[in-house]
Structures are given as structure tokens and as C-alpha cells.
XYZ file of C-alpha atoms in Angstrom:
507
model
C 87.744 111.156 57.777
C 89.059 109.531 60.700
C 91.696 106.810 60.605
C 89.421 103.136 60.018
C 86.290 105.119 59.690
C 86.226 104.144 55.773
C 87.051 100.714 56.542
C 84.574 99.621 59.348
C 81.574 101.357 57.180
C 82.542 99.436 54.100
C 82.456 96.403 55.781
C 79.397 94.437 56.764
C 81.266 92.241 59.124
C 83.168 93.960 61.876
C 86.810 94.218 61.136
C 89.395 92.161 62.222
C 92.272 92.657 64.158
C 94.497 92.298 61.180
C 92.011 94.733 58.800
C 91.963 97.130 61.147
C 96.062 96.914 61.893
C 97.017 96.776 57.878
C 94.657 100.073 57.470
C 96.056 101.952 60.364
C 99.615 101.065 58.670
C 98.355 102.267 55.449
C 97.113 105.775 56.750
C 100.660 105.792 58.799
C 99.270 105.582 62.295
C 102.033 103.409 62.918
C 104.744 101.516 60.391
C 104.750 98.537 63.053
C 102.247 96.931 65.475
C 101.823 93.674 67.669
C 99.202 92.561 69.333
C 97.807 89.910 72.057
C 95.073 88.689 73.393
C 93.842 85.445 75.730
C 92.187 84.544 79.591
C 94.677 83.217 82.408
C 94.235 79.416 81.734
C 94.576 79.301 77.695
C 97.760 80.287 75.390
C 97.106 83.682 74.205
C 96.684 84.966 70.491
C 99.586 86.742 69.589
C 100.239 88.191 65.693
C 102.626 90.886 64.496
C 102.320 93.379 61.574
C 104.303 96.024 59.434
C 107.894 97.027 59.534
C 110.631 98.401 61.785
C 109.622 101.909 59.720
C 108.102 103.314 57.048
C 110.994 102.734 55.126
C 112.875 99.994 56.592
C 112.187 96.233 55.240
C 112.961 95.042 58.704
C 109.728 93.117 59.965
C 108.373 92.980 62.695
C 107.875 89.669 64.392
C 106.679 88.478 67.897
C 110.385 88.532 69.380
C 110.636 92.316 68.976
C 111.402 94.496 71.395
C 109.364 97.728 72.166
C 109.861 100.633 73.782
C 106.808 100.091 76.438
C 106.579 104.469 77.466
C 104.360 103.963 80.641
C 103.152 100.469 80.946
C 106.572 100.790 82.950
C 104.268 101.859 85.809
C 101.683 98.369 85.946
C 104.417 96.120 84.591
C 107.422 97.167 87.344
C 106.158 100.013 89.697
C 103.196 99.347 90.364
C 103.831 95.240 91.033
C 106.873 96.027 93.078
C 104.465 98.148 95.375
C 102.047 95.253 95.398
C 104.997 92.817 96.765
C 106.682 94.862 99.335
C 103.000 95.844 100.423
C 102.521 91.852 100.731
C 105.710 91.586 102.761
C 104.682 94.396 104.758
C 107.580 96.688 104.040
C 105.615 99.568 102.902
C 102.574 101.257 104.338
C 100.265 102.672 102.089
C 99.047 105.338 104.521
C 102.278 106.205 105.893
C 103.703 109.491 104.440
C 106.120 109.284 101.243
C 108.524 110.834 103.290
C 108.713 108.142 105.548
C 111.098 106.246 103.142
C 112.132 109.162 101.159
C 113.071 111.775 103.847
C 113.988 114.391 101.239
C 110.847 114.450 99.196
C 109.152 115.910 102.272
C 110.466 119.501 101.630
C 107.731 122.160 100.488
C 104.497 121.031 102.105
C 104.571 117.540 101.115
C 105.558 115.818 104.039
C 102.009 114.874 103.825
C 101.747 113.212 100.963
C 100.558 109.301 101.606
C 101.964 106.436 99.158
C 98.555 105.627 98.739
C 98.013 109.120 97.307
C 101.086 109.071 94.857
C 99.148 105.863 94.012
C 96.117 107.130 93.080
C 97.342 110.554 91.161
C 96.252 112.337 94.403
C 99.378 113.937 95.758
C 99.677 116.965 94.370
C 102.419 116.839 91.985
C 102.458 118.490 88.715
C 102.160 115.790 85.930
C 105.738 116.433 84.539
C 108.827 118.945 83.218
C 110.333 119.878 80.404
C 113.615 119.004 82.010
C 115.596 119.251 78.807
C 114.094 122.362 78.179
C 114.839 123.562 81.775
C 118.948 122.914 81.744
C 118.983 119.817 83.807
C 121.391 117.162 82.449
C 121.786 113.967 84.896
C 119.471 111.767 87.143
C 121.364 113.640 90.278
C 119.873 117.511 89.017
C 116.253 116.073 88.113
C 115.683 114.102 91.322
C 117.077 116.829 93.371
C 114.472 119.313 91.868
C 111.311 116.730 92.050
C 112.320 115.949 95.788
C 112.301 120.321 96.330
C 109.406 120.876 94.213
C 106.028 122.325 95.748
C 102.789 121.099 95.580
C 100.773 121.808 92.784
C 97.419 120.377 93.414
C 95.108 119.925 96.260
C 96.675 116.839 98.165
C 94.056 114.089 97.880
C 91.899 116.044 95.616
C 91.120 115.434 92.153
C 93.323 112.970 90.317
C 95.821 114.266 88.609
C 97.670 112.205 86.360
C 101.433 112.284 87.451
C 104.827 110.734 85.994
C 106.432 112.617 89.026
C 104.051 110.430 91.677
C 105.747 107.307 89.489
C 109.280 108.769 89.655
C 108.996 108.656 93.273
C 107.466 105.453 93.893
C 110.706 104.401 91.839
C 112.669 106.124 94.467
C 110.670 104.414 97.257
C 111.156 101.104 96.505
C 114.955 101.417 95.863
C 114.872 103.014 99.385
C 113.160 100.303 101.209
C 114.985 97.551 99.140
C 118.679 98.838 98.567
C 118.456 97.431 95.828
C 118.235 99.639 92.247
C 114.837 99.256 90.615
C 115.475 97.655 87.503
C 117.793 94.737 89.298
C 114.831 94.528 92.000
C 112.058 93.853 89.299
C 114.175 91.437 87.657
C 114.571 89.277 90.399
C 111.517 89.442 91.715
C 109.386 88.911 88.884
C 111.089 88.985 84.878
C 113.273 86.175 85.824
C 111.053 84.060 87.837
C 108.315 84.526 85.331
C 110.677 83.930 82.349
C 110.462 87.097 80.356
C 113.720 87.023 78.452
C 113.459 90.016 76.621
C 112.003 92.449 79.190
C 114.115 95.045 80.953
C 115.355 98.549 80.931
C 117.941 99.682 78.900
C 120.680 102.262 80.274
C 121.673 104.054 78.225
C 125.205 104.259 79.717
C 125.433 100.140 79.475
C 123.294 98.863 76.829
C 124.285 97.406 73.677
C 122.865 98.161 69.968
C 120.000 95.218 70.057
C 118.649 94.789 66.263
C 115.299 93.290 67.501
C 114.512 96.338 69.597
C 112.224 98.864 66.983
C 113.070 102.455 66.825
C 110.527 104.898 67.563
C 110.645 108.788 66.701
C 113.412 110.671 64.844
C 114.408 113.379 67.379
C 115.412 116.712 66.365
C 114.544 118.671 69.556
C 117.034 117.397 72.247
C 119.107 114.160 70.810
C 119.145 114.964 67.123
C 119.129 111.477 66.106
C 116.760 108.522 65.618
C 115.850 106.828 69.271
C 116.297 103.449 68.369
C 117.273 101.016 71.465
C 117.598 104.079 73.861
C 114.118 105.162 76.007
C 111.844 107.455 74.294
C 110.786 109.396 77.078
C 113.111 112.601 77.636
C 112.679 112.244 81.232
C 113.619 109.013 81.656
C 116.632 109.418 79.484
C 117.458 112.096 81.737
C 117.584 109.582 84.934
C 119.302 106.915 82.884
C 116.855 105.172 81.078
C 115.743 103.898 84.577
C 112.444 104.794 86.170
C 109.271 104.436 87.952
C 107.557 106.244 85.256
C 108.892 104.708 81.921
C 111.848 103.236 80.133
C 110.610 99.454 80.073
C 111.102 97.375 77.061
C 109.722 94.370 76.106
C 107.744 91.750 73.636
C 104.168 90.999 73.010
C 105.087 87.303 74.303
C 106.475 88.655 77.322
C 103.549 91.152 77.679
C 101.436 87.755 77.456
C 102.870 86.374 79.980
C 103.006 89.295 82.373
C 99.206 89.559 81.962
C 98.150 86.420 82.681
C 99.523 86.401 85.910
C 97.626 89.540 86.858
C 94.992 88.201 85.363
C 95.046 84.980 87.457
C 95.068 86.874 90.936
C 98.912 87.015 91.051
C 99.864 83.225 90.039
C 101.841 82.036 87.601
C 99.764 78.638 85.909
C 102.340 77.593 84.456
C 104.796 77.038 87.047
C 102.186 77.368 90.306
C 104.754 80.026 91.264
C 102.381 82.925 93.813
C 103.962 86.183 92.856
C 101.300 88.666 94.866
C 98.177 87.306 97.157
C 95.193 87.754 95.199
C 93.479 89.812 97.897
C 96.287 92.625 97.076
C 95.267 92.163 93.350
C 92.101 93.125 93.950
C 92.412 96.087 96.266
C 94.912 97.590 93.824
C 93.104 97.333 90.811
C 89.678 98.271 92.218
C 88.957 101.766 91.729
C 88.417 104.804 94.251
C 85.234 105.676 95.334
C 83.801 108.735 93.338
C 83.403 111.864 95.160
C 82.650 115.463 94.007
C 86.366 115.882 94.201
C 87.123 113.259 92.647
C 85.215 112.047 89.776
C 87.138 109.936 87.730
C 89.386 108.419 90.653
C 92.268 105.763 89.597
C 92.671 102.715 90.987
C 95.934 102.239 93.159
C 98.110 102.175 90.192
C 96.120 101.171 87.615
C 93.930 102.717 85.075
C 90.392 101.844 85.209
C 88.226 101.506 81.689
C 85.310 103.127 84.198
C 87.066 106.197 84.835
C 87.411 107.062 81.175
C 84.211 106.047 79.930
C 82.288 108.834 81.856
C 83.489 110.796 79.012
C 82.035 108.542 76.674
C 85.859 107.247 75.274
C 88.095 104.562 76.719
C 90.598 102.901 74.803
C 89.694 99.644 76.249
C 86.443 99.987 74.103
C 83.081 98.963 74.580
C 82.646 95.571 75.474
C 84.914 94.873 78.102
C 83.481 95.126 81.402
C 83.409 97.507 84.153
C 86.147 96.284 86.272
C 88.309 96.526 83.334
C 91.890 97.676 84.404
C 95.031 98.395 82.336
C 97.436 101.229 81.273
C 97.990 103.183 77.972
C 102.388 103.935 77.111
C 102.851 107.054 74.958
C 105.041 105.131 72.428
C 101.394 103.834 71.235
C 101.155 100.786 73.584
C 97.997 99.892 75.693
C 97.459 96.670 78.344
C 93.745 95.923 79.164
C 92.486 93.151 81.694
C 89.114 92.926 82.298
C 88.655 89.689 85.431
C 84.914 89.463 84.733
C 85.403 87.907 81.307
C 89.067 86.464 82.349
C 90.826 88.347 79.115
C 93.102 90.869 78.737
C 93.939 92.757 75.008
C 97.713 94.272 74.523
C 98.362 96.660 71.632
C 101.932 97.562 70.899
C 103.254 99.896 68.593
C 105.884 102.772 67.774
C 102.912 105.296 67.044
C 105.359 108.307 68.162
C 107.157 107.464 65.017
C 108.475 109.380 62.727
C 107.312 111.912 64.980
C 105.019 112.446 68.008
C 103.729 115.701 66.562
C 101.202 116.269 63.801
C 98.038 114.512 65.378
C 99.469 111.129 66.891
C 97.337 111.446 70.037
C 93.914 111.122 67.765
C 95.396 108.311 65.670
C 96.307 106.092 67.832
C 93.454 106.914 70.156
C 90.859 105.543 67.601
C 92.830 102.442 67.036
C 93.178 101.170 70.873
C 89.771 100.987 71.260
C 88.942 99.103 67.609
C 91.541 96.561 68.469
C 90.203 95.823 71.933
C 86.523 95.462 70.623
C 87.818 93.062 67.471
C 89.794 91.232 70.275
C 86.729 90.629 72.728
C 84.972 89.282 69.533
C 87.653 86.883 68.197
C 87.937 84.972 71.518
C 84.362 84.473 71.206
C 82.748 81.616 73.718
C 86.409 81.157 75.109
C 86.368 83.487 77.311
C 85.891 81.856 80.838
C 82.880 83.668 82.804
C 83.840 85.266 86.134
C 82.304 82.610 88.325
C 84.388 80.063 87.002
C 87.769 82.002 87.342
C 89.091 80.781 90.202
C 91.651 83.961 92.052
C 93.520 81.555 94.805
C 93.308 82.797 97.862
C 97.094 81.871 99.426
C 97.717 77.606 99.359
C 94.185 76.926 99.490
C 91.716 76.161 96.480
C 87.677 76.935 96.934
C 84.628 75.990 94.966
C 81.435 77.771 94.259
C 78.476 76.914 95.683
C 74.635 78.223 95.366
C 73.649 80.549 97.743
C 70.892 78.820 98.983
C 72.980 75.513 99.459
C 75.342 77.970 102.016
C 74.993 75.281 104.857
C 76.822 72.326 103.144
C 80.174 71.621 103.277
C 83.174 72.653 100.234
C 86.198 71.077 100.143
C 89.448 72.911 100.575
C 92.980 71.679 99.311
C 93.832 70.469 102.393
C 92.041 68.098 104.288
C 89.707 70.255 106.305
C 86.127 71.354 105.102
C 84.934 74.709 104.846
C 81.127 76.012 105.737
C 79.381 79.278 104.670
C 76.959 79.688 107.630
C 74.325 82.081 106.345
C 72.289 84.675 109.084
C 68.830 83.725 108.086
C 68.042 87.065 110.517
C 67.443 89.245 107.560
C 66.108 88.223 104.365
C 68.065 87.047 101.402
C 66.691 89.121 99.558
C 67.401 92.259 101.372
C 70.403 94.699 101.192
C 72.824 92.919 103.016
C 72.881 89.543 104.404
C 75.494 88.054 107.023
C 78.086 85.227 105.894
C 80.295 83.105 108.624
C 83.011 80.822 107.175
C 84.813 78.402 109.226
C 86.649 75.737 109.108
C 86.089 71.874 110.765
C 89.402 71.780 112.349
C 88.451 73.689 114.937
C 86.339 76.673 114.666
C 88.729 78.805 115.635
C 91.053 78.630 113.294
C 89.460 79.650 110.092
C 86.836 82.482 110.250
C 85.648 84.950 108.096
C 82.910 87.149 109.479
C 81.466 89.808 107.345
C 78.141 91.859 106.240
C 78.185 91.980 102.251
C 75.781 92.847 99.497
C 73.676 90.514 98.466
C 73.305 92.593 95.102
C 76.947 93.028 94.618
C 77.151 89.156 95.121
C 74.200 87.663 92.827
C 70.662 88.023 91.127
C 69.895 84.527 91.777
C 69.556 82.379 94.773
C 71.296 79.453 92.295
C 74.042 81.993 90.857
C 77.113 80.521 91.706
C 79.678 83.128 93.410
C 83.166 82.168 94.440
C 83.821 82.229 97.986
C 86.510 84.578 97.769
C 84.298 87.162 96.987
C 81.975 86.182 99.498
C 84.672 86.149 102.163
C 85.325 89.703 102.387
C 86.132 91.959 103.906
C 87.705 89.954 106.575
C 89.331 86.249 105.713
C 91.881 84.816 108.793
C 93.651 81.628 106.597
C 93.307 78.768 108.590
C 96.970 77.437 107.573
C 98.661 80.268 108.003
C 96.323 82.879 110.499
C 97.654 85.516 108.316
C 94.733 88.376 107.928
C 94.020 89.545 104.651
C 91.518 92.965 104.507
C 90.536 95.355 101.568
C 90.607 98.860 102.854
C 90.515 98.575 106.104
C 87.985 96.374 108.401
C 84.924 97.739 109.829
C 85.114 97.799 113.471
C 81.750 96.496 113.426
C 82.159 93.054 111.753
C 85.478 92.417 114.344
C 82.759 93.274 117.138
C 80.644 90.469 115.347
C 82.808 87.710 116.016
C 81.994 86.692 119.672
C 78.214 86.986 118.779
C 79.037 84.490 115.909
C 81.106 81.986 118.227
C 77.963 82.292 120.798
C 75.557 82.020 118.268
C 77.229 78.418 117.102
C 77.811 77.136 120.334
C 74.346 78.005 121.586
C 72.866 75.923 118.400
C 75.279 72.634 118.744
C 74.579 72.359 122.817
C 70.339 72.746 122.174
């Protein structure tokens, strides 16, 4: 039988959160377990459950610390990408070994960031370094930076903790400053997670609220408990791109609803990443016959999973759903069309990570994910009413076929959507022109979108931030803000639009 299977078909109800934790205990999944969930603009549900371990009387409680395996890559690579990309000190399509002259040895001095990214690069997903003889940070990076390519570079995705590692590497580069002190600065700190941070193993201290996880008798004959599960990271000091994070389930809280905001902090109006880069990072690939079940930049996608009919987000969080899975047994899920995210964490891997953990704890993600999406109920905010701020300036929603009147924007200047009545509405695409009263100059977004992507309904409303793309010049700042890259095609638009508007205000 599998684990829950008896308890969800004995019950008429669907089983809660804390039914389906307290059975998963009881069939050993996992002696320990917290869990979160909430939107962006609400304090989140947070509960924990079980013990330390099976035999410990040590409890766990919401101040715990766990060992987070690789939500290290969307809670400190992944976000440090995002900001230098904001600050423009990192290219996505420049080559890896642009910043990281070394790793270009071996063929892969064409290897994009983008492409370590996205699991495209070619890397082999990881090494038995214990196994291999290599004892210190200096031996593995060295033979990572020499290694060939494995895979067809920009092929099929091929999950990597290698493409991680790297990034790691990549951001110390362009920073100077080591990873771990970079993400604490720039966002643990600032966002007030007290209890989130790597722990070297060279420097740490014994911390009683961190929980152990497995009892290892391969390599460090001992039980891991406050030191980094992963054998790799261990290896490189308990600090790296690819895992080594710890952290609580308020923390985890916290962390999510800033993604989940559009990369603002509500609490203290604090912008950590613009919301445009948000969205480009967590959107996924396009599919190809290469590449069908392409990442996002990053992040995990529910999407890509699902095609094989399984994704540990589960089955009613929505398409767009993005997150990460840790192999300690921990999971982070944010899905922006329903404005909620779900966060599982556990020490699954314990007392061991052999003996069928991988289908244990893979039925439970997905069971606490659906339970969560139910228990929230009505309070999850719908999509059009989740405002992602776009920079210092705050937009409304407004019915399609109101597009000619005027929304107010934080400052003092009004903003139009100018709609090109040439095609019809309810064709494929229609044209959208937003400027700003100040001058019409000096805000102007110019773009052909979907009118199926945007709405069903003439009276849906759609936030103008989604309507804005690709192209949106701020009119405070003039700074440019594209997905992807901008179609040649809409930039050629722009004088037509400007003659267009002054030929209607002079007749």
C-alpha cells in the first residue's frame, strides 16, 4: 500500500494537512515535518509536527532549523542571479567563461549563463566526489572547472548541481565577495531571516534547534546533525550554489512572499528584484523537440513535471506554478495566479536516504500541497487583483473595452492604454500604446500582445503590467525593462504610434 493511501480512502473528507503529516510520521516517512502556507498580502499558516527523530523527544517547533538540500538554488543562487542581472553585472547570454575564465577548458567556453540556468549546458548532473578521492573545495572545483561536456549544449535539460556550483562561483567572481556573506547582505538581513544561513563546517557551532538528518555510515560515520547533508557540499565547505542552506519554516515564509509579491517586501516596502525580472525567470522555456520539459531560468516549473502525469506541487495549483524540491525532503511551491505558495519541510533522508525514501516522500509533497490549496479556501487573492509593482509606480486594472480612459499612477501623472481599433478585438493579437500625460514622450510602451493570453472577456479586468509587455520605458526613471529580448518590429512601431497621435489631436 502506498504511504496515506489507507488514510485518504478511509476518509470521506479530504485529509488535512495535519492527518496526512501524523500518518506519514507513523509509517516513518519522516520523524519531523513543518509546513507553510499563505498569498503575499496575508500572514501565512505555519504548524510543526513530530520529533527531532524517531527516537529523540526533542520537538519540533516553528524555530527549527533545517537542512534546506537544494532549495539553496531559488532561495540564494538563483535570487543573487536575479539582482546582479538587475544591476546589470551579469549577462545572461554572455559565456560562463566570461566571469569564470577557467571553467572554459574542454569545449565549454560556450556555455551561456542562461544555459547553466536552464539545465542546458552540458554538465553531468553530479560526482561521487567522496567516492573519487577528492578531499577539499580546492580539488573538487579544480576538476568541475576541467571537466568535459557531457550533454548536448542547449539541448535537453538536464538537471545539474554542477550548473549550480558554478553559478556559485560566478557570482563570487563578479562580486568579490564569498557567496554566503553576499546573500546575507543582500537579502537574509534586509528581509529579517534570523535563522537562515549556511553553516561551515570549519566555523559553525553545535546549534540545538538545527534537526539532524541521516546517520552516515558511508563517508562521515556519524549522525549529520548541524553539518550539510549533501556530500558535495561538505566537500566545498558547507558553502555552495547547489546546497548547504539552512533555515525555518518562518523564514521560508517570509522568503516566499517576497517572490511571491514580484520581488517586494510588504512589510517593509523594501524592492529586492524588479518584478519584470521575476517574471522572466520564473516563466518557463519554450518546448521544443529537444527540449520537452524545459526549466524555467532557475526555477522548477509544476508544468514541466506534470507532462508525466506527477508533480509534487499537486493538482490544483496552476500552471505557472514555480518552486523547487531539496533532497533532505523539503519542497517550495508558488503558484502567482492564485497568489499562494505551499512549503513542506522535513528530514525525510533520515535515518537513512536508502530503502525507498524517494517514493515516500514523493507521495507526500503533492498531498500536502493539494490539502494546502484547500485550507486557504476563498483567501486566496485571484490573479487580477495581485498587484506585481512595476519599479516606484502603482497601476490599476481597467476593462478592456474602457482602454481609452485615464488610470492613475502613484505619482501625479495619468496613464492611457490607447487601443489600435485596426484589427478586431477579438482577433489574435491586438495593438496596446501606453503613455503618459507629462509629455508623451516620456512614458511609452508599444507592443503587439495576445488578446487570448490577456482575457476571455471584453470586461475581464487585466493588470497593466501584463498588458505592457514586452516593452515598458518608466516614465520616472527611462530605465527599459524587456522579457527576452524585444522584437525589432514593435521598436519600428514607435514613430508610426507618435504620428498616429499627433495626426488625431491636430484634425
Amino acid at each position: 500500500m502506498a504511504v496515506c493511501d489507507g488514510l485518504v480512502a478511509s476518509m470521506e473528507e479530504p485529509a488535512t494537512i495535519s492527518d496526512i503529516i501524523h500518518k506519514a510520521i507513523s509509517e516513518r516517512v519522516f520523524p519531523g515535518a513543518a509546513v507553510a502556507f499563505g498569498s503575499c498580502t496575508v500572514p501565512c499558516y505555519f504548524q510543526a509536527y513530530g520529533t527531532y527523530t524517531f527516537e529523540s523527544n526533542i520537538v519540533v517547533r516553528p524555530e527549527s532549523i533545517w537542512d534546506m538540500a537544494s532549495l539553496t538554488k531559488v532561495m540564494v543562487t538563483i535570487p543573487s542571479i536575479m539582482l546582479l542581472y538587475d544591476r546589470r553585472m551579469i549577462d545572461l547570454e554572455s559565456v560562463a567563461c566570461k566571469y569564470v575564465p577557467e571553467f572554459g577548458s574542454n569545449g565549454k567556453n560556450i556555455v551561456t549563463v542562461c544555459q547553466l540556468l536552464t539545465h542546458t549546458a552540458g554538465l553531468r548532473e553530479f560526482y561521487p566526489f567522496f567516492d573519487m578521492g577528492l578531499l577539499g573545495q580546492k580539488e573538487v572545483l579544480e576538476y568541475i572547472m576541467n571537466d568535459k561536456l557531457w550533454y548536448t549544449v542547449g539541448g535537453q535539460a538536464c538537471y545539474s548541481d554542477l550548473s549550480m556550483i558554478v553559478l556559485g562561483v560566478i557570482i563570487e567572481r563578479v562580486t568579490g565577495v564569498p557567496l554566503d556573506k553576499f546573500v546575507l547582505k543582500e537579502f537574509f538581513e534586509p528581509l529579517c531571516l534570523q535563522h537562515t544561513g549556511f553553516r561551515p563546517f570549519e566555523t559553525s557551532e553545535f546549534d540545538p534547534l538545527v534537526v539532524p538528518t541521516e546517520v552516515d555510515r558511508l563517508h562521515r560515520n556519524r549522525l549529520l546533525w548541524g553539518e550539510v547533508h549533501d556530500p558535495t557540499a561538505f566537500l566545498l565547505g558547507g558553502v555552495a550554489g547547489h546546497a548547504g542552506l539552512f533555515s525555518t519554516i518562518v523564514d521560508v515564509c517570509r522568503f516566499a512572499q517576497m517572490i511571491l509579491a514580484g520581488g517586494i517586501d510588504l512589510a517593509t516596502n523594501r524592492r529586492f528584484l524588479k518584478e519584470s525580472t521575476v517574471r522572466l525567470f520564473t516563466t518557463p522555456g519554450l518546448k521544443t523537440l529537444t527540449n520537452p520539459r524545459p526549466f524555467a531560468l532557475g526555477w522548477d516549473v509544476a508544468a514541466r513535471k506534470s507532462i508525466d502525469g506527477y508533480t509534487s506541487a499537486g493538482k490544483l495549483m496552476g500552471s505557472r506554478t514555480f518552486g523547487h524540491t531539496g533532497f533532505t525532503g523539503t519542497s517550495l511551491w508558488i503558484d502567482p495566479d492564485r497568489n499562494f505558495f505551499v512549503a513542506l519541510l522535513t528530514n525525510a533522508v533520515h535515518p537513512t536516504e536508502v530503502g525507498g525514501f524517494g517514493s515516500k516522500i514523493r507521495e507526500v509533497r503533492p498531498m500536502i500541497a493539494d490539502a494546502a490549496v484547500l485550507a486557504i479556501g476563498e483567501q486566496a487573492i485571484p490573479r487580477e487583483t495581485l498587484t506585481w509593482h512595476l519599479a516606484s509606480l502603482r497601476y490599476e486594472s481597467l476593462p478592456l473595452d474602457q482602454a481609452e480612459m485615464p488610470i492613475h499612477s502613484g505619482s501625479d501623472e495619468l496613464l492611457y492604454w490607447h487601443q489600435d481599433y485596426s484589427s478586431s478585438l477579438h482577433s489574435d493579437h491586438c495593438s496596446i500604446l501606453l503613455c503618459s500625460s507629462r509629455n508623451n514622450t516620456s512614458g511609452l510602451s508599444c507592443g503587439s500582445v495576445s488578446y487570448n493570453e490577456l482575457t476571455t472577456s471584453l470586461h475581464q479586468q487585466v493588470p497593466i503590467t501584463s498588458v505592457a509587455t514586452p516593452v515598458v520605458i518608466r516614465s520616472e526613471q527611462k530605465d527599459v525593462i524587456s522579457s527576452r529580448g524585444t522584437p525589432s518590429l514593435i521598436l519600428r512601431l514607435v514613430p508610426v504610434v507618435f504620428i498616429a497621435i499627433f495626426v488625431h489631436f491636430i484634425f
